Amino acid sequence: DIQMTQSPSSVSASVGDRVTITCRASQGISSWLAWYQQKPGKAPKLLIYAASSLQSGVPSRFSGSGSGTDFTLTISSLQPEDFATYYCQQANSFPPKLTFGGGTKVEIK
Amino acid sequence: EVQLVESGGVVVQPGGSLRLSCAASGFTFDDYAMHWVRQAPGKGLEWVSLISWDGGSTYYADSVKGRFTISRDNSKNSLYLQMNSLRAEDTALYYCAKDIGIAGGYFDYWGQGTLVTVSS
């Protein structure tokens, strides 16, 4: 199975900061990667799919990049509502064995 | 508006069985693949199972293969997860999630989840 490793596991940041989260796949997954945001007590929300495609309705301060094994989620200017846990997820394997990274918690500094 | 509403989560003993349901609305249900994803208390996300738009293809995580069965009834806009031989490690919040396409492997809408607790 493809393993997904996120770093850091947590980050402290202030409103207005630029935040970058990385995700590494244990083998190449082309651009088959998504990013999700999860707030406490809520279901995850799709932010980015196909590594860099912004899901409808998601603010443009969120962006994704990368291909192969290394990927990045960037929040260009952190807003109060962005404090949450973020997960990457690969969708490359067939038959499907979809896997998530361990999560990155973005906390208030 | 897309809505996914899960039900069926309860406390069950190890070795027991349970059937989860997910009622879908707000989209053409039989145009999309559907998934179950779970989250153990305080832990990360784990994909559980995928079913194709017509129910003809099903896939499972190794952790549940042979014990869980995913199915759907397109006439009722409903998704199901039959869970047998339950273990303590199956304790989790189970989400129903809509695929972004026929089986793109991305989850663009999620339900609120239903809690399954396996305990004696």
PDB file of C-alpha atoms in Angstrom:
ATOM      1  CA  ASP A   1       0.000   0.000   0.000  1.00  0.00           C
ATOM      2  CA  ILE A   2       1.057   3.579  -0.610  1.00  0.00           C
ATOM      3  CA  GLN A   3       1.969   5.383   2.622  1.00  0.00           C
ATOM      4  CA  MET A   4       1.413   9.121   2.961  1.00  0.00           C
ATOM      5  CA  THR A   5       3.602  11.113   5.356  1.00  0.00           C
ATOM      6  CA  GLN A   6       2.681  14.662   6.339  1.00  0.00           C
ATOM      7  CA  SER A   7       4.908  17.234   7.960  1.00  0.00           C
ATOM      8  CA  PRO A   8       4.842  18.931  10.274  1.00  0.00           C
ATOM      9  CA  SER A   9       2.325  17.156  12.500  1.00  0.00           C
ATOM     10  CA  SER A  10       1.416  20.517  13.982  1.00  0.00           C
ATOM     11  CA  VAL A  11       2.232  24.145  13.296  1.00  0.00           C
ATOM     12  CA  SER A  12       1.597  27.308  15.296  1.00  0.00           C
ATOM     13  CA  ALA A  13       0.900  30.385  13.215  1.00  0.00           C
ATOM     14  CA  SER A  14      -0.663  33.818  13.410  1.00  0.00           C
ATOM     15  CA  VAL A  15      -3.436  35.364  11.366  1.00  0.00           C
ATOM     16  CA  GLY A  16      -1.912  36.661   8.143  1.00  0.00           C
ATOM     17  CA  ASP A  17       0.946  34.166   8.114  1.00  0.00           C
ATOM     18  CA  ARG A  18       1.821  32.036   5.111  1.00  0.00           C
ATOM     19  CA  VAL A  19       1.559  28.375   6.062  1.00  0.00           C
ATOM     20  CA  THR A  20       2.979  25.447   4.107  1.00  0.00           C
ATOM     21  CA  ILE A  21       2.209  21.780   4.753  1.00  0.00           C
ATOM     22  CA  THR A  22       3.993  18.980   2.952  1.00  0.00           C
ATOM     23  CA  CYS A  23       2.923  15.467   2.058  1.00  0.00           C
ATOM     24  CA  ARG A  24       5.198  12.734   0.767  1.00  0.00           C
ATOM     25  CA  ALA A  25       4.043   9.500  -0.900  1.00  0.00           C
ATOM     26  CA  SER A  26       5.983   6.267  -0.461  1.00  0.00           C
ATOM     27  CA  GLN A  27       5.899   5.824  -4.247  1.00  0.00           C
ATOM     28  CA  GLY A  28       4.985   7.991  -7.205  1.00  0.00           C
ATOM     29  CA  ILE A  29       1.317   8.921  -7.476  1.00  0.00           C
ATOM     30  CA  SER A  30       1.480  11.353 -10.404  1.00  0.00           C
ATOM     31  CA  SER A  31      -1.010  14.099  -9.450  1.00  0.00           C
ATOM     32  CA  TRP A  32      -3.526  11.847  -7.720  1.00  0.00           C
ATOM     33  CA  LEU A  33      -3.624  13.814  -4.499  1.00  0.00           C
ATOM     34  CA  ALA A  34      -6.262  15.691  -2.512  1.00  0.00           C
ATOM     35  CA  TRP A  35      -6.204  17.949   0.542  1.00  0.00           C
ATOM     36  CA  TYR A  36      -8.969  18.161   3.155  1.00  0.00           C
ATOM     37  CA  GLN A  37      -9.669  20.498   6.065  1.00  0.00           C
ATOM     38  CA  GLN A  38     -11.339  19.190   9.216  1.00  0.00           C
ATOM     39  CA  LYS A  39     -12.565  21.293  12.106  1.00  0.00           C
ATOM     40  CA  PRO A  40     -13.370  19.748  15.516  1.00  0.00           C
ATOM     41  CA  GLY A  41     -16.649  17.846  15.511  1.00  0.00           C
ATOM     42  CA  LYS A  42     -17.148  18.356  11.779  1.00  0.00           C
ATOM     43  CA  ALA A  43     -16.752  16.229   8.669  1.00  0.00           C
ATOM     44  CA  PRO A  44     -13.729  16.842   6.446  1.00  0.00           C
ATOM     45  CA  LYS A  45     -14.041  19.338   3.597  1.00  0.00           C
ATOM     46  CA  LEU A  46     -12.370  18.906   0.207  1.00  0.00           C
ATOM     47  CA  LEU A  47     -10.031  21.815  -0.588  1.00  0.00           C
ATOM     48  CA  ILE A  48      -7.807  20.646  -3.443  1.00  0.00           C
ATOM     49  CA  TYR A  49      -7.944  17.652  -5.784  1.00  0.00           C
ATOM     50  CA  ALA A  50      -5.665  16.435  -8.554  1.00  0.00           C
ATOM     51  CA  ALA A  51      -2.814  18.058  -6.597  1.00  0.00           C
ATOM     52  CA  SER A  52      -3.604  21.638  -7.641  1.00  0.00           C
ATOM     53  CA  SER A  53      -7.270  21.983  -8.619  1.00  0.00           C
ATOM     54  CA  LEU A  54      -9.219  24.197  -6.238  1.00  0.00           C
ATOM     55  CA  GLN A  55     -12.598  22.746  -5.252  1.00  0.00           C
ATOM     56  CA  SER A  56     -15.559  24.984  -6.002  1.00  0.00           C
ATOM     57  CA  GLY A  57     -16.256  27.472  -3.232  1.00  0.00           C
ATOM     58  CA  VAL A  58     -12.824  27.176  -1.589  1.00  0.00           C
ATOM     59  CA  PRO A  59     -11.036  30.511  -1.067  1.00  0.00           C
ATOM     60  CA  SER A  60      -8.149  31.244  -3.407  1.00  0.00           C
ATOM     61  CA  ARG A  61      -5.719  31.655  -0.496  1.00  0.00           C
ATOM     62  CA  PHE A  62      -5.519  27.849  -0.558  1.00  0.00           C
ATOM     63  CA  SER A  63      -3.283  26.340  -3.224  1.00  0.00           C
ATOM     64  CA  GLY A  64      -1.714  22.976  -3.917  1.00  0.00           C
ATOM     65  CA  SER A  65       1.339  21.920  -5.866  1.00  0.00           C
ATOM     66  CA  GLY A  66       3.544  18.943  -6.586  1.00  0.00           C
ATOM     67  CA  SER A  67       3.574  15.676  -8.467  1.00  0.00           C
ATOM     68  CA  GLY A  68       5.191  12.290  -8.153  1.00  0.00           C
ATOM     69  CA  THR A  69       6.009  11.866  -4.461  1.00  0.00           C
ATOM     70  CA  ASP A  70       6.184  15.383  -3.017  1.00  0.00           C
ATOM     71  CA  PHE A  71       3.237  17.713  -2.539  1.00  0.00           C
ATOM     72  CA  THR A  72       2.509  21.002  -0.793  1.00  0.00           C
ATOM     73  CA  LEU A  73      -0.580  22.757   0.533  1.00  0.00           C
ATOM     74  CA  THR A  74      -0.096  26.495   0.993  1.00  0.00           C
ATOM     75  CA  ILE A  75      -2.358  28.929   2.809  1.00  0.00           C
ATOM     76  CA  SER A  76      -1.168  32.317   1.580  1.00  0.00           C
ATOM     77  CA  SER A  77      -2.611  34.429   4.404  1.00  0.00           C
ATOM     78  CA  LEU A  78      -3.988  32.494   7.343  1.00  0.00           C
ATOM     79  CA  GLN A  79      -7.469  33.516   8.451  1.00  0.00           C
ATOM     80  CA  PRO A  80      -9.157  32.788  11.815  1.00  0.00           C
ATOM     81  CA  GLU A  81     -11.436  30.209  10.209  1.00  0.00           C
ATOM     82  CA  ASP A  82      -8.433  28.271   8.849  1.00  0.00           C
ATOM     83  CA  PHE A  83      -7.352  26.902  12.224  1.00  0.00           C
ATOM     84  CA  ALA A  84      -8.075  23.210  11.724  1.00  0.00           C
ATOM     85  CA  THR A  85      -6.466  19.874  10.901  1.00  0.00           C
ATOM     86  CA  TYR A  86      -5.427  19.232   7.312  1.00  0.00           C
ATOM     87  CA  TYR A  87      -5.104  15.817   5.647  1.00  0.00           C
ATOM     88  CA  CYS A  88      -3.620  14.750   2.344  1.00  0.00           C
ATOM     89  CA  GLN A  89      -5.017  11.703   0.536  1.00  0.00           C
ATOM     90  CA  GLN A  90      -3.751   9.718  -2.446  1.00  0.00           C
ATOM     91  CA  ALA A  91      -6.014   8.244  -5.112  1.00  0.00           C
ATOM     92  CA  ASN A  92      -3.453   6.661  -7.407  1.00  0.00           C
ATOM     93  CA  SER A  93      -3.574   2.995  -6.569  1.00  0.00           C
ATOM     94  CA  PHE A  94      -5.627   0.424  -8.475  1.00  0.00           C
ATOM     95  CA  PRO A  95      -7.453  -1.545  -7.305  1.00  0.00           C
ATOM     96  CA  PRO A  96      -8.263   1.376  -5.058  1.00  0.00           C
ATOM     97  CA  LYS A  97      -6.479   1.432  -1.718  1.00  0.00           C
ATOM     98  CA  LEU A  98      -7.031   5.064  -0.885  1.00  0.00           C
ATOM     99  CA  THR A  99      -4.840   6.319   1.946  1.00  0.00           C
ATOM    100  CA  PHE A 100      -4.604   9.469   4.033  1.00  0.00           C
ATOM    101  CA  GLY A 101      -1.696  11.210   5.644  1.00  0.00           C
ATOM    102  CA  GLY A 102      -1.600  11.458   9.411  1.00  0.00           C
ATOM    103  CA  GLY A 103      -2.800  15.049   9.523  1.00  0.00           C
ATOM    104  CA  THR A 104      -1.354  18.471  10.318  1.00  0.00           C
ATOM    105  CA  LYS A 105      -2.954  20.576  13.024  1.00  0.00           C
ATOM    106  CA  VAL A 106      -2.742  24.317  12.404  1.00  0.00           C
ATOM    107  CA  GLU A 107      -2.950  26.091  15.753  1.00  0.00           C
ATOM    108  CA  ILE A 108      -3.112  29.691  16.872  1.00  0.00           C
ATOM    109  CA  LYS A 109       0.260  31.137  17.889  1.00  0.00           C
TER     110      LYS A 109
ATOM    111  CA  GLU B   1     -28.072  20.932  -1.906  1.00  0.00           C
ATOM    112  CA  VAL B   2     -26.193  17.663  -1.501  1.00  0.00           C
ATOM    113  CA  GLN B   3     -27.062  15.866   1.730  1.00  0.00           C
ATOM    114  CA  LEU B   4     -25.722  12.603   3.102  1.00  0.00           C
ATOM    115  CA  VAL B   5     -27.275  11.307   6.308  1.00  0.00           C
ATOM    116  CA  GLU B   6     -25.803   8.250   8.004  1.00  0.00           C
ATOM    117  CA  SER B   7     -27.604   6.076  10.536  1.00  0.00           C
ATOM    118  CA  GLY B   8     -27.261   2.752  12.303  1.00  0.00           C
ATOM    119  CA  GLY B   9     -24.333   3.361  14.605  1.00  0.00           C
ATOM    120  CA  VAL B  10     -24.696   1.769  18.056  1.00  0.00           C
ATOM    121  CA  VAL B  11     -22.736   0.000  20.769  1.00  0.00           C
ATOM    122  CA  VAL B  12     -22.129  -3.636  19.753  1.00  0.00           C
ATOM    123  CA  GLN B  13     -20.193  -6.484  21.321  1.00  0.00           C
ATOM    124  CA  PRO B  14     -17.004  -7.871  19.776  1.00  0.00           C
ATOM    125  CA  GLY B  15     -17.900 -10.455  17.165  1.00  0.00           C
ATOM    126  CA  GLY B  16     -21.250  -8.830  16.522  1.00  0.00           C
ATOM    127  CA  SER B  17     -22.777  -7.428  13.350  1.00  0.00           C
ATOM    128  CA  LEU B  18     -24.192  -4.080  12.315  1.00  0.00           C
ATOM    129  CA  ARG B  19     -25.594  -2.444   9.190  1.00  0.00           C
ATOM    130  CA  LEU B  20     -24.984   1.223   8.502  1.00  0.00           C
ATOM    131  CA  SER B  21     -27.128   3.214   6.106  1.00  0.00           C
ATOM    132  CA  CYS B  22     -26.612   6.485   4.255  1.00  0.00           C
ATOM    133  CA  ALA B  23     -29.493   8.393   2.690  1.00  0.00           C
ATOM    134  CA  ALA B  24     -28.439  10.638  -0.180  1.00  0.00           C
ATOM    135  CA  SER B  25     -30.236  13.600  -1.703  1.00  0.00           C
ATOM    136  CA  GLY B  26     -29.542  16.673  -3.793  1.00  0.00           C
ATOM    137  CA  PHE B  27     -27.698  14.930  -6.624  1.00  0.00           C
ATOM    138  CA  THR B  28     -28.208  12.126  -9.140  1.00  0.00           C
ATOM    139  CA  PHE B  29     -27.170   9.269  -6.890  1.00  0.00           C
ATOM    140  CA  ASP B  30     -26.613   6.658  -9.581  1.00  0.00           C
ATOM    141  CA  ASP B  31     -24.165   8.897 -11.448  1.00  0.00           C
ATOM    142  CA  TYR B  32     -21.521   8.619  -8.731  1.00  0.00           C
ATOM    143  CA  ALA B  33     -19.354   6.148  -6.904  1.00  0.00           C
ATOM    144  CA  MET B  34     -19.705   6.224  -3.123  1.00  0.00           C
ATOM    145  CA  HIS B  35     -17.396   5.516  -0.196  1.00  0.00           C
ATOM    146  CA  TRP B  36     -17.278   4.799   3.498  1.00  0.00           C
ATOM    147  CA  VAL B  37     -14.489   6.491   5.484  1.00  0.00           C
ATOM    148  CA  ARG B  38     -13.958   6.095   9.225  1.00  0.00           C
ATOM    149  CA  GLN B  39     -12.214   7.983  11.989  1.00  0.00           C
ATOM    150  CA  ALA B  40     -11.348   6.392  15.322  1.00  0.00           C
ATOM    151  CA  PRO B  41     -11.761   8.706  18.327  1.00  0.00           C
ATOM    152  CA  GLY B  42      -8.975  11.297  18.323  1.00  0.00           C
ATOM    153  CA  LYS B  43      -7.300   9.698  15.301  1.00  0.00           C
ATOM    154  CA  GLY B  44      -6.925  10.323  11.580  1.00  0.00           C
ATOM    155  CA  LEU B  45      -9.012   9.318   8.600  1.00  0.00           C
ATOM    156  CA  GLU B  46      -9.125   5.791   7.160  1.00  0.00           C
ATOM    157  CA  TRP B  47     -10.793   4.871   3.870  1.00  0.00           C
ATOM    158  CA  VAL B  48     -12.941   1.770   4.305  1.00  0.00           C
ATOM    159  CA  SER B  49     -14.706   0.907   1.069  1.00  0.00           C
ATOM    160  CA  LEU B  50     -15.781   2.069  -2.405  1.00  0.00           C
ATOM    161  CA  ILE B  51     -18.695   1.034  -4.584  1.00  0.00           C
ATOM    162  CA  SER B  52     -19.113   1.935  -8.251  1.00  0.00           C
ATOM    163  CA  TRP B  53     -22.128   3.864  -9.514  1.00  0.00           C
ATOM    164  CA  ASP B  54     -23.983   0.701 -10.465  1.00  0.00           C
ATOM    165  CA  GLY B  55     -22.809  -1.469  -7.588  1.00  0.00           C
ATOM    166  CA  GLY B  56     -20.942  -3.721  -9.986  1.00  0.00           C
ATOM    167  CA  SER B  57     -17.506  -3.067  -8.483  1.00  0.00           C
ATOM    168  CA  THR B  58     -16.575  -2.940  -4.823  1.00  0.00           C
ATOM    169  CA  TYR B  59     -13.248  -2.403  -3.087  1.00  0.00           C
ATOM    170  CA  TYR B  60     -12.132  -2.611   0.522  1.00  0.00           C
ATOM    171  CA  ALA B  61      -9.307  -1.652   2.825  1.00  0.00           C
ATOM    172  CA  ASP B  62      -7.288  -4.673   3.924  1.00  0.00           C
ATOM    173  CA  SER B  63      -8.360  -4.024   7.530  1.00  0.00           C
ATOM    174  CA  VAL B  64     -12.016  -4.814   6.732  1.00  0.00           C
ATOM    175  CA  LYS B  65     -11.825  -7.108   3.709  1.00  0.00           C
ATOM    176  CA  GLY B  66     -13.819 -10.293   4.239  1.00  0.00           C
ATOM    177  CA  ARG B  67     -15.751  -8.793   7.175  1.00  0.00           C
ATOM    178  CA  PHE B  68     -17.503  -5.728   5.692  1.00  0.00           C
ATOM    179  CA  THR B  69     -19.742  -5.536   2.618  1.00  0.00           C
ATOM    180  CA  ILE B  70     -20.670  -2.319   0.843  1.00  0.00           C
ATOM    181  CA  SER B  71     -23.850  -2.129  -1.217  1.00  0.00           C
ATOM    182  CA  ARG B  72     -26.239   0.418  -2.666  1.00  0.00           C
ATOM    183  CA  ASP B  73     -29.875   0.701  -3.738  1.00  0.00           C
ATOM    184  CA  ASN B  74     -30.094   3.311  -6.457  1.00  0.00           C
ATOM    185  CA  SER B  75     -33.915   3.146  -6.418  1.00  0.00           C
ATOM    186  CA  LYS B  76     -33.789   4.366  -2.799  1.00  0.00           C
ATOM    187  CA  ASN B  77     -30.765   6.694  -3.134  1.00  0.00           C
ATOM    188  CA  SER B  78     -29.153   4.727  -0.334  1.00  0.00           C
ATOM    189  CA  LEU B  79     -25.724   3.349   0.536  1.00  0.00           C
ATOM    190  CA  TYR B  80     -25.087   0.582   3.048  1.00  0.00           C
ATOM    191  CA  LEU B  81     -22.245  -1.017   4.978  1.00  0.00           C
ATOM    192  CA  GLN B  82     -22.778  -4.469   6.450  1.00  0.00           C
ATOM    193  CA  MET B  83     -20.235  -4.986   9.214  1.00  0.00           C
ATOM    194  CA  ASN B  84     -19.613  -8.503  10.555  1.00  0.00           C
ATOM    195  CA  SER B  85     -17.138  -9.983  13.026  1.00  0.00           C
ATOM    196  CA  LEU B  86     -16.658  -6.589  14.607  1.00  0.00           C
ATOM    197  CA  ARG B  87     -13.509  -5.881  16.590  1.00  0.00           C
ATOM    198  CA  ALA B  88     -12.596  -3.227  19.139  1.00  0.00           C
ATOM    199  CA  GLU B  89     -10.420  -1.554  16.518  1.00  0.00           C
ATOM    200  CA  ASP B  90     -13.496  -0.977  14.344  1.00  0.00           C
ATOM    201  CA  THR B  91     -14.706   1.583  16.891  1.00  0.00           C
ATOM    202  CA  ALA B  92     -14.975   4.826  14.940  1.00  0.00           C
ATOM    203  CA  LEU B  93     -17.153   7.515  13.458  1.00  0.00           C
ATOM    204  CA  TYR B  94     -18.213   6.202  10.048  1.00  0.00           C
ATOM    205  CA  TYR B  95     -18.704   8.731   7.271  1.00  0.00           C
ATOM    206  CA  CYS B  96     -20.543   8.224   4.020  1.00  0.00           C
ATOM    207  CA  ALA B  97     -18.813  10.206   1.273  1.00  0.00           C
ATOM    208  CA  LYS B  98     -19.664  10.985  -2.327  1.00  0.00           C
ATOM    209  CA  ASP B  99     -17.009  10.487  -4.974  1.00  0.00           C
ATOM    210  CA  ILE B 100     -16.174  13.496  -7.114  1.00  0.00           C
ATOM    211  CA  GLY B 101     -16.924  11.393 -10.213  1.00  0.00           C
ATOM    212  CA  ILE B 102     -17.413   7.836 -11.344  1.00  0.00           C
ATOM    213  CA  ALA B 103     -14.453   6.736  -9.215  1.00  0.00           C
ATOM    214  CA  GLY B 104     -12.032   9.604  -9.089  1.00  0.00           C
ATOM    215  CA  GLY B 105     -11.121   8.627  -5.583  1.00  0.00           C
ATOM    216  CA  TYR B 106     -11.736  12.041  -4.086  1.00  0.00           C
ATOM    217  CA  PHE B 107     -14.536  12.796  -1.610  1.00  0.00           C
ATOM    218  CA  ASP B 108     -16.371  16.029  -2.370  1.00  0.00           C
ATOM    219  CA  TYR B 109     -19.303  15.671   0.053  1.00  0.00           C
ATOM    220  CA  TRP B 110     -19.453  13.974   3.447  1.00  0.00           C
ATOM    221  CA  GLY B 111     -22.199  13.121   5.885  1.00  0.00           C
ATOM    222  CA  GLN B 112     -22.051  14.010   9.566  1.00  0.00           C
ATOM    223  CA  GLY B 113     -21.045  10.464  10.518  1.00  0.00           C
ATOM    224  CA  THR B 114     -22.522   7.707  12.669  1.00  0.00           C
ATOM    225  CA  LEU B 115     -20.650   6.348  15.690  1.00  0.00           C
ATOM    226  CA  VAL B 116     -19.921   2.639  15.991  1.00  0.00           C
ATOM    227  CA  THR B 117     -18.593   1.456  19.343  1.00  0.00           C
ATOM    228  CA  VAL B 118     -17.408  -2.132  19.697  1.00  0.00           C
ATOM    229  CA  SER B 119     -17.195  -3.005  23.352  1.00  0.00           C
ATOM    230  CA  SER B 120     -18.251  -5.687  25.777  1.00  0.00           C
TER     231      SER B 120
END
